[in-house]
CSV table of C-alpha atoms in Angstrom, one decimal:
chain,number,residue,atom,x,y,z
C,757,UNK,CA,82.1,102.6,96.6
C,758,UNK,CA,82.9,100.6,100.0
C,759,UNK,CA,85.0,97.5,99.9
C,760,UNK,CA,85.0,95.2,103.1
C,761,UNK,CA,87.9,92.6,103.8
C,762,UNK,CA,86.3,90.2,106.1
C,763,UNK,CA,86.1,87.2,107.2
C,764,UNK,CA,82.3,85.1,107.8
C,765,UNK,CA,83.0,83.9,111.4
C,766,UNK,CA,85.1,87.1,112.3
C,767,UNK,CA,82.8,89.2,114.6
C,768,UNK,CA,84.3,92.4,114.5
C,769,UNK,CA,83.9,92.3,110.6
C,770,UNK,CA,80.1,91.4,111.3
C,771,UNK,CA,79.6,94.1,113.5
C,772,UNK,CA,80.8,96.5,110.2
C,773,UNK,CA,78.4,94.8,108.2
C,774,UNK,CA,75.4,95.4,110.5
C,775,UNK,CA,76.8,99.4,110.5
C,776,UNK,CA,76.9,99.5,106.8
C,777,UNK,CA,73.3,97.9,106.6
C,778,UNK,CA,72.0,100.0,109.5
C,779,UNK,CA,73.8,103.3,106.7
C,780,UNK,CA,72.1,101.7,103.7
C,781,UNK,CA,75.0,100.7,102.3
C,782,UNK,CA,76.0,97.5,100.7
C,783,UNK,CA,79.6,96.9,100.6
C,784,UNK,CA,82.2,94.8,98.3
C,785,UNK,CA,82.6,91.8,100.6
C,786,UNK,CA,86.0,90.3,99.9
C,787,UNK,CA,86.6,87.4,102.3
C,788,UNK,CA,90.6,87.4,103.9
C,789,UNK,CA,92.1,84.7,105.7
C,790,UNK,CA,94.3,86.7,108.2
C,791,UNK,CA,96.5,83.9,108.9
C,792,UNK,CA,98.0,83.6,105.6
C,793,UNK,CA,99.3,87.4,106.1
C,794,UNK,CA,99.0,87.9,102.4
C,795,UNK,CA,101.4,90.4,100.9
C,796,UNK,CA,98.8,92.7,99.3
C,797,UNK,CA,96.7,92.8,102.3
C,798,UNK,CA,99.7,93.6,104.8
C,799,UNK,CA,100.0,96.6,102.4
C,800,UNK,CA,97.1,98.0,103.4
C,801,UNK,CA,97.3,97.1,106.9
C,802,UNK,CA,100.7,96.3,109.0
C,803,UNK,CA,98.2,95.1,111.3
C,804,UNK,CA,97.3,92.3,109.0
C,805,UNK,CA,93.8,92.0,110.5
C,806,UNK,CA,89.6,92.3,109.3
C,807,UNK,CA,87.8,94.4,109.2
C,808,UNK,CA,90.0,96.5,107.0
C,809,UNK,CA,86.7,99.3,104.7
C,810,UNK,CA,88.3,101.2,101.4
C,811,UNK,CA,86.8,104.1,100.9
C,812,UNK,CA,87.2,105.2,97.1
C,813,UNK,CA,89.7,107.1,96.3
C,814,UNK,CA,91.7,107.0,99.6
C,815,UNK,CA,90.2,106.2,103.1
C,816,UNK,CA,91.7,102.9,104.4
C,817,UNK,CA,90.2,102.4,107.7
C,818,UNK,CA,91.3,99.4,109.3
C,819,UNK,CA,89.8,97.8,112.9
C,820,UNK,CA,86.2,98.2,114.0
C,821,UNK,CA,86.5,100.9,116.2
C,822,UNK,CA,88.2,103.3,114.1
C,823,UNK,CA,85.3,102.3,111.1
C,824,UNK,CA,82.2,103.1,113.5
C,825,UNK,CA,83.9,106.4,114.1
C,826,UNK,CA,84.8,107.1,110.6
C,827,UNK,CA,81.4,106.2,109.8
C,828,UNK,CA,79.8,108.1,112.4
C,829,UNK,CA,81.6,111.3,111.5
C,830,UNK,CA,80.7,111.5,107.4
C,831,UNK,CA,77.6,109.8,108.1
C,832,UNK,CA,76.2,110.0,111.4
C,833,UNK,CA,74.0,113.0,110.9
C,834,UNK,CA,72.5,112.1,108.1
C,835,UNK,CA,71.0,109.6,109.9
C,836,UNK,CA,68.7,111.6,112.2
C,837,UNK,CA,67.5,110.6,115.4
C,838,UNK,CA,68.6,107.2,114.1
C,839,UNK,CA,71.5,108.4,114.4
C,840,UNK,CA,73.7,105.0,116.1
C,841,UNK,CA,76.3,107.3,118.4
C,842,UNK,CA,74.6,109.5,120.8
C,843,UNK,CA,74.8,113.5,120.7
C,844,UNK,CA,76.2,114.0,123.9
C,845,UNK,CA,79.3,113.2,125.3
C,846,UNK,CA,77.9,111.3,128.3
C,847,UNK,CA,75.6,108.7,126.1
C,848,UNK,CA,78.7,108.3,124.0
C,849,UNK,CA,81.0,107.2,126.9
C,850,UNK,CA,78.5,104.4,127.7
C,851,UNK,CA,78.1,103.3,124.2
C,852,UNK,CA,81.7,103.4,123.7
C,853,UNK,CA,82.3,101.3,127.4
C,854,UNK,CA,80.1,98.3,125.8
C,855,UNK,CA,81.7,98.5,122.3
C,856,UNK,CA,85.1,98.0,124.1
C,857,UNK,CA,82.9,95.7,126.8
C,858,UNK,CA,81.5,93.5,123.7
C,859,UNK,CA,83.8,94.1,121.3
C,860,UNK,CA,87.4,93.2,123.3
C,861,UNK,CA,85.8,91.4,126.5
C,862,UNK,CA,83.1,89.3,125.4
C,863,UNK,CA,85.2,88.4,122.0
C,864,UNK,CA,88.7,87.4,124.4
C,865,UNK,CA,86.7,85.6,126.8
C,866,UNK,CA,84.3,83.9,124.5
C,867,UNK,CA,83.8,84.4,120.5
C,868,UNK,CA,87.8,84.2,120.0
C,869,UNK,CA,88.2,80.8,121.7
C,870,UNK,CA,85.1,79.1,119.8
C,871,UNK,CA,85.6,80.2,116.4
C,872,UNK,CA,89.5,79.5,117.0
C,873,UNK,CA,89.1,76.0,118.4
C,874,UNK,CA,85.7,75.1,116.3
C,875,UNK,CA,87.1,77.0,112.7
C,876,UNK,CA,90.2,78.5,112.5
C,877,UNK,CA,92.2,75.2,113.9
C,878,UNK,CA,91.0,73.6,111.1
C,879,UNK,CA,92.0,75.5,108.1
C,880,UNK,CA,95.4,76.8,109.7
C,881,UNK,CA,97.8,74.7,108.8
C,882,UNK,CA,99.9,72.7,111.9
C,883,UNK,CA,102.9,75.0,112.1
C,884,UNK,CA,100.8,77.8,112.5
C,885,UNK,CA,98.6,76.5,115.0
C,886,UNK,CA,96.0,74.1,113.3
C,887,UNK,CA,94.4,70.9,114.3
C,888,UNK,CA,92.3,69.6,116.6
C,889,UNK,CA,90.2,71.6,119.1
C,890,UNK,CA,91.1,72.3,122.9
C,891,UNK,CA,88.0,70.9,124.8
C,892,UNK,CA,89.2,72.9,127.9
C,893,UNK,CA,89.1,76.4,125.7
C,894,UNK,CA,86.0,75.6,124.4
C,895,UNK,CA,84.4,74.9,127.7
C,896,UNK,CA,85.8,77.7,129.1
C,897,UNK,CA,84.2,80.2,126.8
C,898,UNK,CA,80.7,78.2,127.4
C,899,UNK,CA,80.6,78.8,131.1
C,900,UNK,CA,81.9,82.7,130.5
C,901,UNK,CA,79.1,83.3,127.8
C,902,UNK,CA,76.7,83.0,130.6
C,903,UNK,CA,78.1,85.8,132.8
C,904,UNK,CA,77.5,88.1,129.5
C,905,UNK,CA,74.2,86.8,128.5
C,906,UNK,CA,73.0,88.0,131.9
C,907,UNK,CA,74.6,91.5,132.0
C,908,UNK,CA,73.0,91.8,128.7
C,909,UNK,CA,69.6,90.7,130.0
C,910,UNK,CA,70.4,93.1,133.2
C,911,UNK,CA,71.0,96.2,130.3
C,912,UNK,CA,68.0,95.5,128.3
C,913,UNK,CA,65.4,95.1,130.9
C,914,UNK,CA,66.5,98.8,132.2
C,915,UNK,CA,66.8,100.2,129.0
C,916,UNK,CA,65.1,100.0,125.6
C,917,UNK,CA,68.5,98.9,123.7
C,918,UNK,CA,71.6,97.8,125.4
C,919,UNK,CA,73.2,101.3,126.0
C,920,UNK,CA,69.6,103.6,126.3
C,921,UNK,CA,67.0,104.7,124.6
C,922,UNK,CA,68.2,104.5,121.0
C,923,UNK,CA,69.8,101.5,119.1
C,924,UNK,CA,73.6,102.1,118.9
C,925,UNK,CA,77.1,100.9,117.9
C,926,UNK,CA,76.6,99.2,121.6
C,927,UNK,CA,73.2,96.8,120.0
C,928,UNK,CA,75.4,95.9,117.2
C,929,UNK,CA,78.9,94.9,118.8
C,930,UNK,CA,77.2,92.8,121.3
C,931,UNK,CA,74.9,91.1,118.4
C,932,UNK,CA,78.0,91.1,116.2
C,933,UNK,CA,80.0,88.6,118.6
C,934,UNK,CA,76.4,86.5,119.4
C,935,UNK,CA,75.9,86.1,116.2
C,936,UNK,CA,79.3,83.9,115.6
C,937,UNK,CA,78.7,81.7,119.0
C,938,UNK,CA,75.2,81.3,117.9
C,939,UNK,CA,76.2,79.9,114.6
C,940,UNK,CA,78.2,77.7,116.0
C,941,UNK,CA,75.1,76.9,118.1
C,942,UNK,CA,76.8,77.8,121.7
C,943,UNK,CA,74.1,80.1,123.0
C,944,UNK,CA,72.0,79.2,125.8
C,945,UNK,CA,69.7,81.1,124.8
C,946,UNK,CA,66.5,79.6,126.3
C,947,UNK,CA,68.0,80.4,129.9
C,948,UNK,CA,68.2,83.8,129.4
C,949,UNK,CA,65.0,85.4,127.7
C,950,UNK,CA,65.5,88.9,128.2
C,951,UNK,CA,68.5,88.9,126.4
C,952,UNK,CA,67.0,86.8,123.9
C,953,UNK,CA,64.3,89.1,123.8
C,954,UNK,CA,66.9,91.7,122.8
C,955,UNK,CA,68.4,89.8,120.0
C,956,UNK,CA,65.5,89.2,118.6
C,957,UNK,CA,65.1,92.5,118.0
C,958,UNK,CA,68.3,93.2,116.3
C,959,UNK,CA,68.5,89.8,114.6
C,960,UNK,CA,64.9,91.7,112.7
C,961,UNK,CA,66.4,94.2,111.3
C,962,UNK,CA,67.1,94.3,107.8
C,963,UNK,CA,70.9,95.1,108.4
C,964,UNK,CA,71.0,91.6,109.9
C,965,UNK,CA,69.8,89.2,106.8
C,966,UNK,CA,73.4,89.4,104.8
C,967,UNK,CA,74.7,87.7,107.6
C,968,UNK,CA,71.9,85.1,108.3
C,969,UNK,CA,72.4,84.2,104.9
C,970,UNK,CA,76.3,83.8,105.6
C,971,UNK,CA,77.3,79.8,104.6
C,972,UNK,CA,80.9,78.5,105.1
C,973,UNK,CA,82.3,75.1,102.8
C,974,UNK,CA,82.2,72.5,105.0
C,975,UNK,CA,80.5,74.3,108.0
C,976,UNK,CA,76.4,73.8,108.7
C,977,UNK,CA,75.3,76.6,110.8
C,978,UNK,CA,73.4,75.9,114.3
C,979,UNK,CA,70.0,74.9,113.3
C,980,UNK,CA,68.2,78.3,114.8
C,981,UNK,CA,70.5,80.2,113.5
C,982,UNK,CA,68.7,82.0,110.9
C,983,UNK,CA,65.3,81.9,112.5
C,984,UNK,CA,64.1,84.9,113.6
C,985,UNK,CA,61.8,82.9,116.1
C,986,UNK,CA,64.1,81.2,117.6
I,171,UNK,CA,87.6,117.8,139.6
I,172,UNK,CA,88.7,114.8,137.7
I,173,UNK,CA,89.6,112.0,139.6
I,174,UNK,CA,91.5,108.6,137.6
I,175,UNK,CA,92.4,105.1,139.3
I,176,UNK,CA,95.3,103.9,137.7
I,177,UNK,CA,97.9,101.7,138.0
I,178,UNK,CA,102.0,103.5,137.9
I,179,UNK,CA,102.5,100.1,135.5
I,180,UNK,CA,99.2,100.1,134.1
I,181,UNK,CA,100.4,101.6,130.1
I,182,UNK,CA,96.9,102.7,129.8
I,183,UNK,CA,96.5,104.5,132.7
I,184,UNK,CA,99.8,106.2,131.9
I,185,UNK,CA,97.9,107.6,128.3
I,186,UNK,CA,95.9,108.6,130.2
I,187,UNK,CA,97.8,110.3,132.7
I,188,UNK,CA,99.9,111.7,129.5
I,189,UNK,CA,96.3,112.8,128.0
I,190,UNK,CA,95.3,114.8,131.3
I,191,UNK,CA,98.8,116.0,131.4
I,192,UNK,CA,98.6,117.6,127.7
I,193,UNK,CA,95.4,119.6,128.8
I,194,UNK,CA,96.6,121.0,131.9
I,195,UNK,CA,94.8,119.4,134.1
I,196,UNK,CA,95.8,117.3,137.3
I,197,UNK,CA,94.2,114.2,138.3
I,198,UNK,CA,93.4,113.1,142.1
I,199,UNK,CA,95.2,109.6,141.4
I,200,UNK,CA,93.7,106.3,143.3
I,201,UNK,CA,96.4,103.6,143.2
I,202,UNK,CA,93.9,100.2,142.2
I,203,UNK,CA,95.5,96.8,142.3
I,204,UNK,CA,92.7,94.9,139.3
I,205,UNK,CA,93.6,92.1,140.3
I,206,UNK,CA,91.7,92.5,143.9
I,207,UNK,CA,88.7,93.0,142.0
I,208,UNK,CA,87.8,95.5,144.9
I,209,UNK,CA,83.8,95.7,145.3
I,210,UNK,CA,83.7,98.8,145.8
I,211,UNK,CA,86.0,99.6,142.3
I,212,UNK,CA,83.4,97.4,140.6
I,213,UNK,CA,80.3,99.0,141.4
I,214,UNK,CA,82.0,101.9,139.5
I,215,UNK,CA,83.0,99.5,136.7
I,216,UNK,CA,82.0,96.0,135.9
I,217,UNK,CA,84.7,95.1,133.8
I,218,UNK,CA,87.0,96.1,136.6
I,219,UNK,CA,89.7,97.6,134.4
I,220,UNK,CA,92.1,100.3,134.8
I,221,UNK,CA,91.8,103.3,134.0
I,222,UNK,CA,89.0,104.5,135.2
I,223,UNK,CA,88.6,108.5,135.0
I,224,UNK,CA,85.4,110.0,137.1
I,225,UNK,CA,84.5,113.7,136.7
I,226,UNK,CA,82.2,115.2,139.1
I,227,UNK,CA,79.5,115.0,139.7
I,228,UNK,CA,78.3,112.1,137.5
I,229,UNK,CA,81.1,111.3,134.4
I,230,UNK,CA,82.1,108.2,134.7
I,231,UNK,CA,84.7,106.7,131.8
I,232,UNK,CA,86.1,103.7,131.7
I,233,UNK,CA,89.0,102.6,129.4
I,234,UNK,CA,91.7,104.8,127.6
I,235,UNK,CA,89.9,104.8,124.2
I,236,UNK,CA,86.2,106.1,125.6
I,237,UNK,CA,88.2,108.6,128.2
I,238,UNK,CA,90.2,109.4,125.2
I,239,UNK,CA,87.3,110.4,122.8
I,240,UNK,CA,85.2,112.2,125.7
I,241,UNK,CA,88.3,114.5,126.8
I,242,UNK,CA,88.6,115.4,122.8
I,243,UNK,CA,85.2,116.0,122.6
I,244,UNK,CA,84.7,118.3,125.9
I,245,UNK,CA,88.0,120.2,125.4
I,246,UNK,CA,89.9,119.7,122.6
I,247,UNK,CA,88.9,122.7,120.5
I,248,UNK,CA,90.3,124.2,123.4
I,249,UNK,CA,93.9,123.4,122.6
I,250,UNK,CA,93.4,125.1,119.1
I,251,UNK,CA,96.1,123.7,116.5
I,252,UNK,CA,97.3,121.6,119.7
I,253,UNK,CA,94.1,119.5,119.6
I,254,UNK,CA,95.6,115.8,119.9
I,255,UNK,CA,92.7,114.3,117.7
I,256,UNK,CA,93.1,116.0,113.8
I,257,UNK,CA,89.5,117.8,112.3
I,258,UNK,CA,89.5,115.8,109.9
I,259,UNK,CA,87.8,112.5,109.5
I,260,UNK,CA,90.9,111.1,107.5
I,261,UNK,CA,93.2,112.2,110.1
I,262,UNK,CA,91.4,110.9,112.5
I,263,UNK,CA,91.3,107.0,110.9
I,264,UNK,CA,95.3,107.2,111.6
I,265,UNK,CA,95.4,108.5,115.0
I,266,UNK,CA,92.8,105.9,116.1
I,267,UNK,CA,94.4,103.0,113.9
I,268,UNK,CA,98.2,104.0,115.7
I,269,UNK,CA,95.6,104.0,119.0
I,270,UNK,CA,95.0,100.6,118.2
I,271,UNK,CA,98.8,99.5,116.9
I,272,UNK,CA,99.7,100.5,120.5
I,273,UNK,CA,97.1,100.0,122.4
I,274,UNK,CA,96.0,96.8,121.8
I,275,UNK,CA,98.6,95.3,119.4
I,276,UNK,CA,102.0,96.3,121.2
I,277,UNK,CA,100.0,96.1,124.4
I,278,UNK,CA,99.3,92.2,124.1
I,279,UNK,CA,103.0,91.1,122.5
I,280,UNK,CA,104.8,93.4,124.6
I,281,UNK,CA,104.1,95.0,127.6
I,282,UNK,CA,101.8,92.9,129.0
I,283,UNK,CA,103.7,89.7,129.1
I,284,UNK,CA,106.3,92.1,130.4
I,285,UNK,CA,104.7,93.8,133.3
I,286,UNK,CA,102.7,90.5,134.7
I,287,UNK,CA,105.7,88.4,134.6
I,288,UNK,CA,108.1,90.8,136.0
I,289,UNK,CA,106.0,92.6,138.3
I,290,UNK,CA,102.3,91.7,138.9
I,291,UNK,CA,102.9,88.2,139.6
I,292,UNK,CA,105.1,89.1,142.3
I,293,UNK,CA,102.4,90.9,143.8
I,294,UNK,CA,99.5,88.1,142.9
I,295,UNK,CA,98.9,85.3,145.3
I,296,UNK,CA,99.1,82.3,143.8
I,297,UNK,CA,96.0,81.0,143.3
I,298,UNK,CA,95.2,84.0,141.2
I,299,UNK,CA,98.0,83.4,138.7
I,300,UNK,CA,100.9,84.4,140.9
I,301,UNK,CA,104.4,83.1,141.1
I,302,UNK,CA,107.9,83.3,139.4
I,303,UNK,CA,108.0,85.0,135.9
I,304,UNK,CA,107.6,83.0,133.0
I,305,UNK,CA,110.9,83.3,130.9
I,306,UNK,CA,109.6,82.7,128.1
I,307,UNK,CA,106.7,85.7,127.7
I,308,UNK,CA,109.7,87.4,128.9
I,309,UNK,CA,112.0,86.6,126.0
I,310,UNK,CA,109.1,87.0,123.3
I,311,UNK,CA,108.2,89.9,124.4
I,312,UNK,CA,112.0,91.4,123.9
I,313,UNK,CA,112.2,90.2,121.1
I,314,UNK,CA,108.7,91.3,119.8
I,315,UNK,CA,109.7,95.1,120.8
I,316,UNK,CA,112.2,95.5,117.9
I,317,UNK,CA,109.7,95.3,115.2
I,318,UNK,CA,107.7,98.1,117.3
I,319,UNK,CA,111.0,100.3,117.2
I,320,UNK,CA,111.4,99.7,113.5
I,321,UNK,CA,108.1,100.8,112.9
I,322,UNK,CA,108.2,103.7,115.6
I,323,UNK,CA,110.9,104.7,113.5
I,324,UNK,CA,109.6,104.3,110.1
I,325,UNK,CA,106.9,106.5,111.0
I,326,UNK,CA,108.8,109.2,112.9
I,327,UNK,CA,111.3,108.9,110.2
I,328,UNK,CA,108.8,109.7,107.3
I,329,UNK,CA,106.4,112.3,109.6
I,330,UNK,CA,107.0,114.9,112.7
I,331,UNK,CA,104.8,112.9,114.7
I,332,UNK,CA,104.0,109.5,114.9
I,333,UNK,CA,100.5,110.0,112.5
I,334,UNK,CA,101.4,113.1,110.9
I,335,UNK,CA,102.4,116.9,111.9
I,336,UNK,CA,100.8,116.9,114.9
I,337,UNK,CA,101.5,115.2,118.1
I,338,UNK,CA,98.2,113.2,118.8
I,339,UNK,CA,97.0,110.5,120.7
I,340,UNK,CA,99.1,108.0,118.7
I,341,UNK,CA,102.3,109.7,120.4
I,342,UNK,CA,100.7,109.6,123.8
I,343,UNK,CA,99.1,105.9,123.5
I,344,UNK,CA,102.8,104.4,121.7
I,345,UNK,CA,104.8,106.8,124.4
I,346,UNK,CA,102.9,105.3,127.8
I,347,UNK,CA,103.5,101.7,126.2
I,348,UNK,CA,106.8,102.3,125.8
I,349,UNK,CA,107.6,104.0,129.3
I,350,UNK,CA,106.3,101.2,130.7
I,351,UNK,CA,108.8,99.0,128.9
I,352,UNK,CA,111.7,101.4,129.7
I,353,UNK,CA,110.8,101.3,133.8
I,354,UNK,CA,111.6,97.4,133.3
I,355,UNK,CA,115.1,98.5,131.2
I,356,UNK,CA,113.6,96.1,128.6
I,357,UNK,CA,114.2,98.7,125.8
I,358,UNK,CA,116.6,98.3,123.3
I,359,UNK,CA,117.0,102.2,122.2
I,360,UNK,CA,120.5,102.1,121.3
I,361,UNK,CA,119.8,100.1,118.0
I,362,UNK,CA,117.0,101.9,117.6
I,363,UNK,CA,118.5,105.9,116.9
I,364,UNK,CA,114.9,107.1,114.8
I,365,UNK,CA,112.5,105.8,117.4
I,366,UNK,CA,114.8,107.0,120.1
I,367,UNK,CA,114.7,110.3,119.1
I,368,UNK,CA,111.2,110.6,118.8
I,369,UNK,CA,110.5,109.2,122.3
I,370,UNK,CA,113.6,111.6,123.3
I,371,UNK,CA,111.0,114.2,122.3
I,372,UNK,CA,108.0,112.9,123.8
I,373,UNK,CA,109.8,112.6,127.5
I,374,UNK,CA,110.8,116.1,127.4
I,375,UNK,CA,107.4,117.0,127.2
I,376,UNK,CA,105.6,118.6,130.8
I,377,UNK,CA,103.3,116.2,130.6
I,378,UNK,CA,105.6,113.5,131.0
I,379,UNK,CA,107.0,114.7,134.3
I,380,UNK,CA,104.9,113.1,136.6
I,381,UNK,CA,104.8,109.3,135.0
I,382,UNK,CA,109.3,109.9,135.2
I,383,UNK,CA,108.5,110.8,139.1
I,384,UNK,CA,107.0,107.0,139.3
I,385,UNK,CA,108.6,104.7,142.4
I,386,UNK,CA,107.3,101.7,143.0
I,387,UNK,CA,107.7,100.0,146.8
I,388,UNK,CA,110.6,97.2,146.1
I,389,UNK,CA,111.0,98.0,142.6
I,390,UNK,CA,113.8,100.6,140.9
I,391,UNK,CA,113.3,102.2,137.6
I,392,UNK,CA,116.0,101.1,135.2
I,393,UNK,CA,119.2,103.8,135.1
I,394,UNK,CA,117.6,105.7,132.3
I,395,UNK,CA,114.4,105.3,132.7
I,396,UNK,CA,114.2,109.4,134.0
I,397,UNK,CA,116.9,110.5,132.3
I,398,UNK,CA,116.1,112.9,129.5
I,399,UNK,CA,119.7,112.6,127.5
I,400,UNK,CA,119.3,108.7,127.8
């Protein structure tokens, strides 16, 4: 049994939810807002962040990175050529590079300061950094989504997926962080058809419906958002 | 021949340089101000980060984490019951967790506002950010530290190393942080006995030699920052 503390617009908890689906597994959701640093959660992370999987009896694995790895290693195999982290050391340094490149760079310079400014601000309260959005943030993260919507189209028209000739943790981080700005409906996407191209591909896959069907009180996703011709 | 461009105030490099260090192995170091964003340094990388470790003829790994991971997988059953990444795939959910504590976590409310403010930005012209430090980073990040030593110290209190019996990355990736700290003489150790003994430890380590041997032009390394009995 696999239980998932996440959080809807949190990326990196999406990108463990499109790695479970891709395993076949379907995990307890339970939905944690970090910013209320609950007692029982700090318990099972200091860190006091999602994506925190619990593996009966005994595996906590908290953060992303450390999950893909941890699900790589008892699972990877299994999965064949399917398998999502390549063989040999080589291919795994550049699927590593673009988790770190989508997963750290794309989510500081973009995904963090949209659903921050859009989401968070709204249910944190004041002395912890809620209320109204900051324009300049938001506008920011706009202009940088542009520079990574091209490398992405500049990956996928050389290669099949983003980091070669296999789908890989690389596909996923990458559509894991889109798939937050484009519920928010802050992808360009009509500018920039090889990468949309792309994410249409992973947005087909079956791993990626729990998350289309993702709704948040209060919050109307973008109206493409869970079209899969978009 | 492995060849790594680094920063001497760069913490990641310096895992890295602890890393290499650990397996016997001497890097040709290239000195990289980022902040240049050299063309020739991006070609190699896009994301223009250090470290950047390049084994001939065709390796080519960006960022602590991926060099980590590729130097574990190419020779750590080499080191034998020395290998800095446990067997097993519990084990290794800790190490990379501590990874991430230190890494990322201690990285962005420590040494980061230290190092830019005290150093970079002296270095920076000023349309790039450049100027006097900000006192304020400077004062949260002081404060900030002491819940790092506490917990440095509640894990080297409860374990032999830092995520269990072994010394593993988690040493390494928490140790480079730290030294980083201690070149500024922002390190509080003598409240701090647990977690100074354990970095006591680390420091006497061969590996650590070179990162101790660290001058930079204009800058002197607080009184203790070399000193093993500090």
């Amino acid at each position: 049994m696999i239980t998932l503390y996440h959080h809807p617009l949190c990326a990196h908890s999406r990108f463990v939810r499109l790695l479970l689906g891709e395993y076949g597994i379907e995990p307890q959701l339970i939905e944690e807002n970090t910013f209320e640093r609950r007692h029982d959660f700090l318990v099972l992370d200091p860190a006091g962040q999602t994506p925190l999987m619990i593996e009966d009896p005994d595996v906590v694995a908290p953060g992303a990175g450390a999950i893909a790895e941890y699900l790589d290693e008892t699972r990877g195999l299994a999965l064949g050529r399917h398998r999502l982290l390549p063989d040999d050391p080589l291919g795994r340094v550049e699927v590593r590079r673009l988790m770190d490149w989508f997963g750290q760079k794309f989510f500081r310079e973009v995904t963090d300061w949209l659903v921050t400014e859009k989401v968070y601000k709204r249910h944190m309260p004041r002395e912890r950094g809620g209320g109204a959005p900051d324009m300049e943030l938001v506008r920011a993260a706009r202009a940088n989504i542009r520079t990574h919507l091209r490398y992405i189209g500049y990956l996928a028209g050389a290669r099949k997926w983003l980091a070669g000739d296999q789908l890989s943790h690389a596909d996923l981080a990458a559509a894991a962080q889109l798939s937050c700005v484009d519920f928010l409906g802050d992808v360009p996407w009509e500018e920039y058809e090889t990468a949309k191209h792309w994410y249409a591909r992973v947005k087909s896959r079956p791993s990626f419906r729990p998350l289309l069907a993702d709704r948040m009180p209060g919050l109307t996703p973008a109206p493409v958002y869970a079209d899969l011709d978009f």
